[in-house]
CSV table of C-alpha atoms in Angstrom, one decimal:
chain,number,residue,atom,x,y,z
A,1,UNK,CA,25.4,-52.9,-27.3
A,2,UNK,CA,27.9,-50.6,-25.4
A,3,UNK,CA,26.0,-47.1,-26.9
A,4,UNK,CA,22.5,-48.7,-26.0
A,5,UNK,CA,23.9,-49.8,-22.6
A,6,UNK,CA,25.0,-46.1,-21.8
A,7,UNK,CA,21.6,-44.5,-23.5
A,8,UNK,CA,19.8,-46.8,-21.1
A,9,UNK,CA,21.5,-45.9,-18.2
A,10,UNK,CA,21.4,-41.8,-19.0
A,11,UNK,CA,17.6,-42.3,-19.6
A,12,UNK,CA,17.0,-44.5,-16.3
A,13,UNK,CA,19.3,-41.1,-14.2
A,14,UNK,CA,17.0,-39.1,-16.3
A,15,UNK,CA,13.6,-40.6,-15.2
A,16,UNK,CA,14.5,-40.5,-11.4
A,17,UNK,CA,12.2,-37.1,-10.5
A,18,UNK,CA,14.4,-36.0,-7.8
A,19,UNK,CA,14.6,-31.9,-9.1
A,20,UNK,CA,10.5,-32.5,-9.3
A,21,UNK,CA,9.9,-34.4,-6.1
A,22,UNK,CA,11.7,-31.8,-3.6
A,23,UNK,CA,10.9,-28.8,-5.9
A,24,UNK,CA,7.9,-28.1,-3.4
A,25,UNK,CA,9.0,-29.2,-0.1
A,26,UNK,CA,12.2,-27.2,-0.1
A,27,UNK,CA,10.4,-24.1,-0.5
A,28,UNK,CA,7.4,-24.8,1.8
A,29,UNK,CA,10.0,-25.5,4.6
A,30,UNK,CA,12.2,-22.4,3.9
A,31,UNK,CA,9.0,-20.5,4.0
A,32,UNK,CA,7.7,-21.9,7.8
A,33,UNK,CA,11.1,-20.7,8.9
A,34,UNK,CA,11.1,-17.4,7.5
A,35,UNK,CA,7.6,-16.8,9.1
A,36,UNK,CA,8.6,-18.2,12.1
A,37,UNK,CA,11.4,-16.2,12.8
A,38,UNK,CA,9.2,-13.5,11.8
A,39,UNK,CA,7.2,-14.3,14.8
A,40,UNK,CA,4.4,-15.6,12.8
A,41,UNK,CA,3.5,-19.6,13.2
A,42,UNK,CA,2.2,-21.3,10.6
A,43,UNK,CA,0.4,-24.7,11.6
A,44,UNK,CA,1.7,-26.6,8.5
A,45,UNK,CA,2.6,-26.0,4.6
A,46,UNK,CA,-1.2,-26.7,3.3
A,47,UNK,CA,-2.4,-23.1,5.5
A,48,UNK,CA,0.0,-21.2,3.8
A,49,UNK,CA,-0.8,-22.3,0.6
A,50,UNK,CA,-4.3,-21.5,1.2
A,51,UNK,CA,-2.7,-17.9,2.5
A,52,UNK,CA,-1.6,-17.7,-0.8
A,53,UNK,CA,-5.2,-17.4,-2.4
A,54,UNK,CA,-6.1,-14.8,0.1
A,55,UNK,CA,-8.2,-11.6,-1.5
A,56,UNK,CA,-10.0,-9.7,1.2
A,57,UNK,CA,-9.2,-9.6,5.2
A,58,UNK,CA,-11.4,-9.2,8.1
A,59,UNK,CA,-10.2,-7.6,11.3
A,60,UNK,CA,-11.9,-8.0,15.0
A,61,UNK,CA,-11.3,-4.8,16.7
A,62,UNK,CA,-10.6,-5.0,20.6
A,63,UNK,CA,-7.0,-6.4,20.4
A,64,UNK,CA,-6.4,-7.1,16.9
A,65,UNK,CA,-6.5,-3.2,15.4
A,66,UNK,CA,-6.1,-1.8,19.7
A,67,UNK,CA,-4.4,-2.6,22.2
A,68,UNK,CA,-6.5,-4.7,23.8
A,69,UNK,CA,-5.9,-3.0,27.4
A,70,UNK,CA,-9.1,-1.1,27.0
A,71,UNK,CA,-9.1,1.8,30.4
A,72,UNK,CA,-12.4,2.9,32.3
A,73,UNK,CA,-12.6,6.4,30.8
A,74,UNK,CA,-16.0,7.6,32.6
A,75,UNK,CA,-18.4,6.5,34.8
A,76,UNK,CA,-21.6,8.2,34.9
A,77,UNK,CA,-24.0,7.0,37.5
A,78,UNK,CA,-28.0,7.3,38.2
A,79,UNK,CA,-28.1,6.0,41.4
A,80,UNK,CA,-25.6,6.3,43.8
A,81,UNK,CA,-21.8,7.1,43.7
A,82,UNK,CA,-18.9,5.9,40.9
A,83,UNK,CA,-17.5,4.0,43.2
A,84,UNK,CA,-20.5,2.5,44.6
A,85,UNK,CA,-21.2,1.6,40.5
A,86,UNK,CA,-17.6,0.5,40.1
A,87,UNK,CA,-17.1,-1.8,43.0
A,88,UNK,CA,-20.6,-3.8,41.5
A,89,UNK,CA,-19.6,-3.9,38.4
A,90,UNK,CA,-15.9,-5.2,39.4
A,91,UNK,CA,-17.5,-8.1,41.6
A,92,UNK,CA,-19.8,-9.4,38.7
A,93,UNK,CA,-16.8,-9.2,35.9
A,94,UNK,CA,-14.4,-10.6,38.2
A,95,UNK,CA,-13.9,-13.4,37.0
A,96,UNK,CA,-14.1,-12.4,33.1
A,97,UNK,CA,-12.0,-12.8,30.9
A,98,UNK,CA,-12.9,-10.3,28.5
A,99,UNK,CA,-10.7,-7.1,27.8
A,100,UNK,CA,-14.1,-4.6,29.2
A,101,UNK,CA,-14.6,-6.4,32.1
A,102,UNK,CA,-10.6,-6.4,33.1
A,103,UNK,CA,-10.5,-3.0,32.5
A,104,UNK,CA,-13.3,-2.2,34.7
A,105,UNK,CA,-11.7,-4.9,37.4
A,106,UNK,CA,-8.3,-3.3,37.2
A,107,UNK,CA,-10.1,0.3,37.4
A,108,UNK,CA,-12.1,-0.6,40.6
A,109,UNK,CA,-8.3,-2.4,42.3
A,110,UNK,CA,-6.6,1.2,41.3
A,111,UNK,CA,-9.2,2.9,43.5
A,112,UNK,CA,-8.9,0.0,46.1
A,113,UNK,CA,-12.6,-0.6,45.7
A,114,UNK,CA,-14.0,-3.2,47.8
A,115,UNK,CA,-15.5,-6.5,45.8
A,116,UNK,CA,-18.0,-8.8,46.6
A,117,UNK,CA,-18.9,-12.6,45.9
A,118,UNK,CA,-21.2,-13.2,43.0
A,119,UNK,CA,-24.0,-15.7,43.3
A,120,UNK,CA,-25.8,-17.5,40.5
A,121,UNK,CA,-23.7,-16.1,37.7
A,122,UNK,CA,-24.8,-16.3,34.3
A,123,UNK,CA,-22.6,-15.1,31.2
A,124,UNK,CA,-24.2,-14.0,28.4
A,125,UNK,CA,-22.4,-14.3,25.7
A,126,UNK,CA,-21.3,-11.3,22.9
A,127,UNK,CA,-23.6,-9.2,25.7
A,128,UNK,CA,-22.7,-9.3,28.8
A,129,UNK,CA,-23.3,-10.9,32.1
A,130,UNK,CA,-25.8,-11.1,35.3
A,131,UNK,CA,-26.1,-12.5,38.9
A,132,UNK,CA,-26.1,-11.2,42.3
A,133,UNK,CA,-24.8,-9.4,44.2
A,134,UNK,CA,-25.1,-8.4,48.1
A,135,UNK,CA,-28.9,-10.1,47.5
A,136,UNK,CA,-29.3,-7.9,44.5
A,137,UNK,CA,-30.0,-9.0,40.5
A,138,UNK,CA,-27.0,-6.7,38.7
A,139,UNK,CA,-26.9,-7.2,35.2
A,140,UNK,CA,-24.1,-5.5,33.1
A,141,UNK,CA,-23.2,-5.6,29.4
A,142,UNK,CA,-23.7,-4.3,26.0
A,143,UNK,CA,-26.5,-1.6,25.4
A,144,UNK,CA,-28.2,-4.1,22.8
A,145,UNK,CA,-28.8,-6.6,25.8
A,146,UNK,CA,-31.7,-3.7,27.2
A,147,UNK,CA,-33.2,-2.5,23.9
A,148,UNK,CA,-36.1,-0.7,24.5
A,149,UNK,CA,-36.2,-1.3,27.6
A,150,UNK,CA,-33.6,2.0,28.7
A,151,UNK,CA,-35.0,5.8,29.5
A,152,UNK,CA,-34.4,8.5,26.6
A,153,UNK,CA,-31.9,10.4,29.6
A,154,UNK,CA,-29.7,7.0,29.3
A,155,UNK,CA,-29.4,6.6,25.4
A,156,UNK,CA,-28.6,10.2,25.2
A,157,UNK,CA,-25.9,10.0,27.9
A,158,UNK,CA,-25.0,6.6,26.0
A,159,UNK,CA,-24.6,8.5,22.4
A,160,UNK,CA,-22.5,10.7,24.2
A,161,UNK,CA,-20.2,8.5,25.2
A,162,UNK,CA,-20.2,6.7,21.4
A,163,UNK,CA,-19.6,10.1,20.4
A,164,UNK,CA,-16.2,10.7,21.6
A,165,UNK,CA,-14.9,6.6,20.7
A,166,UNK,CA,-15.7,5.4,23.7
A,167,UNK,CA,-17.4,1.6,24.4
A,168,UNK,CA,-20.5,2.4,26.8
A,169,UNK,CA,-21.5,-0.3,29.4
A,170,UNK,CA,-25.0,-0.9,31.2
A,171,UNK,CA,-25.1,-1.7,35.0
A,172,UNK,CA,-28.7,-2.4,36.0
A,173,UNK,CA,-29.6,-3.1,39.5
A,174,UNK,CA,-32.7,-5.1,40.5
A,175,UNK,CA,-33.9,-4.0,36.5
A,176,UNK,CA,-33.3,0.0,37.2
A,177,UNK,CA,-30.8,1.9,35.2
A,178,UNK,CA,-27.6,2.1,38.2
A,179,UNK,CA,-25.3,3.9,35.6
A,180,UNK,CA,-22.6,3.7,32.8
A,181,UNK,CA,-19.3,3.1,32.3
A,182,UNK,CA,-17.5,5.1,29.0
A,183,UNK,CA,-14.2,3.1,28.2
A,184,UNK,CA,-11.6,3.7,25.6
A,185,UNK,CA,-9.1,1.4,24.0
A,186,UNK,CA,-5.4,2.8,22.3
A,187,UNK,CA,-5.5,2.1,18.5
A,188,UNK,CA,-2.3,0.4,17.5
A,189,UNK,CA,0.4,2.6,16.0
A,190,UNK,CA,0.8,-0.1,12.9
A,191,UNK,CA,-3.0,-0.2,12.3
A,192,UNK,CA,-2.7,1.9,9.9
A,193,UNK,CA,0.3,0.6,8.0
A,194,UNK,CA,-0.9,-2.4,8.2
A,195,UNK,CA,-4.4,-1.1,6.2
A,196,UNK,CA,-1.9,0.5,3.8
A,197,UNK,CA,0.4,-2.9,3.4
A,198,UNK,CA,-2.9,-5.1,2.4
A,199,UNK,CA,-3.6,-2.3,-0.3
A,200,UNK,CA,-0.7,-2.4,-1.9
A,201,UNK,CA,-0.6,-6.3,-2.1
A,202,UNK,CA,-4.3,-5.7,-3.9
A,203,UNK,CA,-6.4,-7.2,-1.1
A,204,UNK,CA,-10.0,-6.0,-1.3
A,205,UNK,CA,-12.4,-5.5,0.5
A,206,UNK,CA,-10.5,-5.0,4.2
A,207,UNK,CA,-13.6,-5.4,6.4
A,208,UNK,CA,-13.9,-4.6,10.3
A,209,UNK,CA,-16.3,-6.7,12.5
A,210,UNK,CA,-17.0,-5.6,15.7
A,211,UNK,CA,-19.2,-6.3,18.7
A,212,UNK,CA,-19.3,-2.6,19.6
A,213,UNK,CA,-21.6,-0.5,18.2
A,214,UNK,CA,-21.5,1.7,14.6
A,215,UNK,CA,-20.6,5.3,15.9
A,216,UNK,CA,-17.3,3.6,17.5
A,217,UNK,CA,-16.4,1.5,15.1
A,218,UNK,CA,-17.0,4.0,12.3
A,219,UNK,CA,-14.4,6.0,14.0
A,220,UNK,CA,-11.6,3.8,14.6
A,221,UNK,CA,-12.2,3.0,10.6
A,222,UNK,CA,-11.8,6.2,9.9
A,223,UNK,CA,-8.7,6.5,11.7
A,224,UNK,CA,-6.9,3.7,10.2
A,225,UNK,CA,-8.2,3.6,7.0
A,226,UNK,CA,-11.0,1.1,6.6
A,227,UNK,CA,-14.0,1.5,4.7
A,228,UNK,CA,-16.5,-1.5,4.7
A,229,UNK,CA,-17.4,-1.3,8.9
A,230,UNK,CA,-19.4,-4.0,10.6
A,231,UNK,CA,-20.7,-3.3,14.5
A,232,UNK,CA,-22.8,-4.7,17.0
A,233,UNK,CA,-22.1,-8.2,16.0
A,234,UNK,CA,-22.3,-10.8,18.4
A,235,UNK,CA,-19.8,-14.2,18.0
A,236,UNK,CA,-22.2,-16.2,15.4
A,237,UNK,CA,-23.1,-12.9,13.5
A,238,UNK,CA,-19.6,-12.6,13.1
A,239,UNK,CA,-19.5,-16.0,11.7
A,240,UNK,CA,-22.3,-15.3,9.3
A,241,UNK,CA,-20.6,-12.1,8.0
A,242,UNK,CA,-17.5,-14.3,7.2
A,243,UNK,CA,-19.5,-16.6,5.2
A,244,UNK,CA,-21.2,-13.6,3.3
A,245,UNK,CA,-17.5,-12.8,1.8
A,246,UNK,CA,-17.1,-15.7,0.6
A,247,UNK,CA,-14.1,-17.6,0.1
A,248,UNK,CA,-10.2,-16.6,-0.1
A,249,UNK,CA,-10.9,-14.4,3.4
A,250,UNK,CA,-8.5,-14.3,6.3
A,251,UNK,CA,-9.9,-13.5,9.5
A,252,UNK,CA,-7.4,-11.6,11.9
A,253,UNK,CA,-9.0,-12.1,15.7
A,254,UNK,CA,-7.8,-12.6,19.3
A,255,UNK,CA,-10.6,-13.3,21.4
A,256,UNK,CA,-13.0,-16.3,22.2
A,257,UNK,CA,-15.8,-14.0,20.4
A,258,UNK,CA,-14.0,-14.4,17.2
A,259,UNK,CA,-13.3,-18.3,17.8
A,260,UNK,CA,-16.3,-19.2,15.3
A,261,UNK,CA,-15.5,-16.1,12.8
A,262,UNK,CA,-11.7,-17.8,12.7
A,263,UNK,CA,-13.0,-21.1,11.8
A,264,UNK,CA,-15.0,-20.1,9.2
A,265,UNK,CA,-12.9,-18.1,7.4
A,266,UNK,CA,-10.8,-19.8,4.7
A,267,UNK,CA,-7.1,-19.0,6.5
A,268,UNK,CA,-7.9,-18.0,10.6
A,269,UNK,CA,-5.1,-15.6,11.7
A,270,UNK,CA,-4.8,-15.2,15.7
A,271,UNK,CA,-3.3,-12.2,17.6
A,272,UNK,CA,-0.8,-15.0,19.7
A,273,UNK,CA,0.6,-12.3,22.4
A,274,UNK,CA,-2.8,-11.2,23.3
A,275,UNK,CA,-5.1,-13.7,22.0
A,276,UNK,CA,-7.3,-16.3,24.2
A,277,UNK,CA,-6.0,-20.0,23.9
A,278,UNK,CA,-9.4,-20.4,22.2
A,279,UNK,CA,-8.4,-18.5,19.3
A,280,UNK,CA,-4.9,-19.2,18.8
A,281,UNK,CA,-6.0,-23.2,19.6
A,282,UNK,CA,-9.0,-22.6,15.9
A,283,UNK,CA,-6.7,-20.4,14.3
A,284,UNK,CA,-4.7,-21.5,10.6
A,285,UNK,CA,-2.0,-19.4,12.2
A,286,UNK,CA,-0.8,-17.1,15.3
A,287,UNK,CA,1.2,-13.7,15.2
A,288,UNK,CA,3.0,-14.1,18.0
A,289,UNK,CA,4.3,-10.3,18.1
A,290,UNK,CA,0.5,-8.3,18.0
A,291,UNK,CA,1.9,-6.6,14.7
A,292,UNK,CA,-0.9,-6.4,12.1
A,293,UNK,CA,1.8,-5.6,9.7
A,294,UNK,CA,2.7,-9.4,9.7
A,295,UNK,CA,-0.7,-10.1,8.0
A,296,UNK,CA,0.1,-8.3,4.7
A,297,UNK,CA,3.8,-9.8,5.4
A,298,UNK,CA,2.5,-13.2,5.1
A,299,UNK,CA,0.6,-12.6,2.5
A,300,UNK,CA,3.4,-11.7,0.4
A,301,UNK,CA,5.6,-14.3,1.7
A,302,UNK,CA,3.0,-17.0,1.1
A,303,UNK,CA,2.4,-15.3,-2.6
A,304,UNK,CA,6.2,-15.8,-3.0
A,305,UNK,CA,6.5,-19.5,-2.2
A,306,UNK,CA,3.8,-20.5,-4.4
A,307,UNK,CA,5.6,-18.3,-7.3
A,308,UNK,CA,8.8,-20.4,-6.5
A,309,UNK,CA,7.2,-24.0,-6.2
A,310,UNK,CA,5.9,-23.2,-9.9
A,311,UNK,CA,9.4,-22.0,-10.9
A,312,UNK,CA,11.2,-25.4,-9.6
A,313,UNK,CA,8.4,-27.5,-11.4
A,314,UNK,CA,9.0,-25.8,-14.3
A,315,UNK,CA,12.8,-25.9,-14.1
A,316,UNK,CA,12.8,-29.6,-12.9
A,317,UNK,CA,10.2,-31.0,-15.7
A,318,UNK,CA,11.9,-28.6,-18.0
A,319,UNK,CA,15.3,-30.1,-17.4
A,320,UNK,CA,14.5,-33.7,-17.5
A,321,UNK,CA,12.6,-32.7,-21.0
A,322,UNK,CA,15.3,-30.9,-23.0
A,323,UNK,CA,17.7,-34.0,-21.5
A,324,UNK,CA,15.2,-36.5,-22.9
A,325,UNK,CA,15.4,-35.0,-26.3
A,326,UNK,CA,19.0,-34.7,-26.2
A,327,UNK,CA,19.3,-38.3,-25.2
A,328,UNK,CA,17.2,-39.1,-28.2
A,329,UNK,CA,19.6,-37.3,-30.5
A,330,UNK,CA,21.7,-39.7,-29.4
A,331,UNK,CA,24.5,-36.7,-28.4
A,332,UNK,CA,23.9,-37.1,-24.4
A,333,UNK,CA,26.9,-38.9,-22.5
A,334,UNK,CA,26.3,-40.5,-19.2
A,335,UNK,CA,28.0,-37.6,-17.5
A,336,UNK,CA,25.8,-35.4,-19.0
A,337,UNK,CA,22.6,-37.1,-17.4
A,338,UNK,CA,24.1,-37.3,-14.2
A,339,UNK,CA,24.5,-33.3,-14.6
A,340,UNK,CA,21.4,-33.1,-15.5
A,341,UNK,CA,19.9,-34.9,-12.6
A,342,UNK,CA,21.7,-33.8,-10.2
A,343,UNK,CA,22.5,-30.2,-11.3
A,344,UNK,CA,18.9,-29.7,-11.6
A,345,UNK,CA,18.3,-30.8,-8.0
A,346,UNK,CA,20.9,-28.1,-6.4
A,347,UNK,CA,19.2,-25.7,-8.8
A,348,UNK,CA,15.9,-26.5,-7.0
A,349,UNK,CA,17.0,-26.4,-3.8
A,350,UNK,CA,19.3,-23.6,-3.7
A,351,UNK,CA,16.1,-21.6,-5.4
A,352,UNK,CA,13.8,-22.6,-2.5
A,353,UNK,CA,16.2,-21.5,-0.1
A,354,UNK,CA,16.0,-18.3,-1.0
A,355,UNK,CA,12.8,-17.7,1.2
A,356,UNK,CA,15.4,-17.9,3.9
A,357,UNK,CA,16.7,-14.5,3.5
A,358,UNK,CA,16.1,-13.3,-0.1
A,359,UNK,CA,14.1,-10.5,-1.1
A,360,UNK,CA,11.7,-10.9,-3.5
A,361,UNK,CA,10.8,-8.6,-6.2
A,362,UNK,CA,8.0,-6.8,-7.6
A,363,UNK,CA,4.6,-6.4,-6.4
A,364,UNK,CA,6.2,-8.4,-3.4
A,365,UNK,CA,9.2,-6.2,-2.6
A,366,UNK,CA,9.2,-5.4,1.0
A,367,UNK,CA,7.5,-8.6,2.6
């Protein structure tokens, strides 16, 4: 009775799952800390397992692979001065929040250009916007919003504005051609690296979607080392493309444009620091620092924590197995499950806790 007694009791320590049952929350926990003293917050454990399964990342481009402080670059006018032009398009975009129409807001206060109240206001979204002005109709936004309707002098001057990376806007006034305005946004020094980091983890294809048109967007690619280049998107367009790619997609974004793109994608990724509440608020997650290094950083840390949640498992079933047969040998003491149990739960733990400040190895090394 007193060797059954014992073999009981080793079996019943031996059957409590506690190595199994914290195997994955340990490291799931450990891993929200390290990304968010990384500056990158994860809105719970189930979106960075899904980061895990990421193969192939989508970048908006005004404020996600720029700066997002886009600066009036030239302003090329038909009918009356720049700063006549300026000053109407300042009082329509006013009120914007879009990163064009601050610029060209923050270009007319520089000059100390006069603004005026905007009646009947009417945004139209991925385009532009229209309403009046002093009495008169002004409509200003993307080229696409006046296809066909523009003279062959204002596409050429609006292809020479493309031509040298520049974003051109429309101003019409009363329906007539008023002018344009070229303006240019800063590429982000880690653009680039960040391109370079996703490579190396084996994510393919690295896509860009962009409202702007192809000759711009074609050459900030070019720059930073994207191939697959999608422009003159509007919000829903951008949805559609996200769709197209199919699952296991991140979408990287920051504005309210690529709201329906983040929500679409399988893992939505917001640029926090310059991002609209919109985004960051249908975002998975939020880079709070604007680096789009961090993207190939999570990648590889999620990657890691999903490597180590199968190693506990393993370890913790593993234990408990080789115990059992040990026990059924009849040559495992009471002390020895205990071990077992409890040894097997440090292991677990202290493994998990690694993601804290360990390095990991391989294909990850560097994350």
């Amino acid at each position: 009775f007193s060797t059954s007694f014992y073999s009981a009791l080793a079996l019943l320590i031996l059957a409590c799952p506690c190595a199994l049952v914290i195997s994955t929350p340990v490291a799931i926990v450990s891993a929200l800390g390290r990304a968010s003293a990384a500056g990158v917050l994860v809105k719970g454990g189930a979106h960075l397992e899904q980061a895990a399964a990421i193969r192939a990342v989508a970048f908006d481009k005004t404020g996600t692979l720029t700066e997002g402080r886009p600066e009036l670059a030239a302003v090329e006018t038909f009918v009356g001065t720049a700063d006549d032009l300026l000053a109407l398009a300042a009082s329509l975009e006013q009120g914007s929040e879009h990163p064009l129409a601050r610029a060209i807001v923050r270009a007319a206060a520089e000059r100390t250009l006069t603004t005026r109240p905007v009646e009947d206001f009417e945004a139209l979204t991925g385009l532009g916007a229209r309403g009046l002005v002093g009495g008169e109709l002004v409509t200003i936004g993307d080229p696409r919003l006046f296809e066909g309707e523009l003279p062959a002098a204002v596409t050429a001057s609006l292809e020479g504005l493309r031509s040298v990376g520049q974003t051109a806007v429309v101003v019409l006034r009363d329906g007539r051609p008023a002018g344009l305005i070229g303006i240019a946004d800063t590429v982000r020094p880690e653009a680039a690296e960040a391109v370079s980091e996703l490579r190396r983890l084996g994510i393919a294809p690295i896509v860009l979607l962009t409202g702007d048109n192809a000759t711009t967007a074609a050459a900030l690619a070019a720059q930073i080392g994207i191939d697959d280049v999608r422009a003159s998107l509007l919000p829903q367009d951008k949805s559609a493309a996200v769709g197209e790619l199919g699952p296991g997609l991140a979408m990287v974004g920051d504005g309210v444009n690529d709201a329906p793109a983040l929500a679409a994608a399988s893992v939505g990724i917001a640029m926090g620091g310059a991002g609209s509440d919109t985004a960051i608020e249908v975002a998975d997650l939020a880079i709070m620092g604007d680096d789009p290094r961090k993207v190939a950083g999570l990648i590889g840390l999620a990657r890691w924590t999903k490597a180590i949640v199968r190693q506990n498992i393993a370890f913790s079933l593993g234990t408990k197995l080789l115990a059992g047969v040990i026990l059924a040998a009849g040559a495992l003491p009471l002390w020895g499950a205990v071990v077992a149990d409890v040894g097997a739960s440090l292991i677990v733990v202290g493994n998990g806790l690694r993601l804290v400040r360990g390095r990991p190895g391989g294909a990850l090394r560097g994350v």
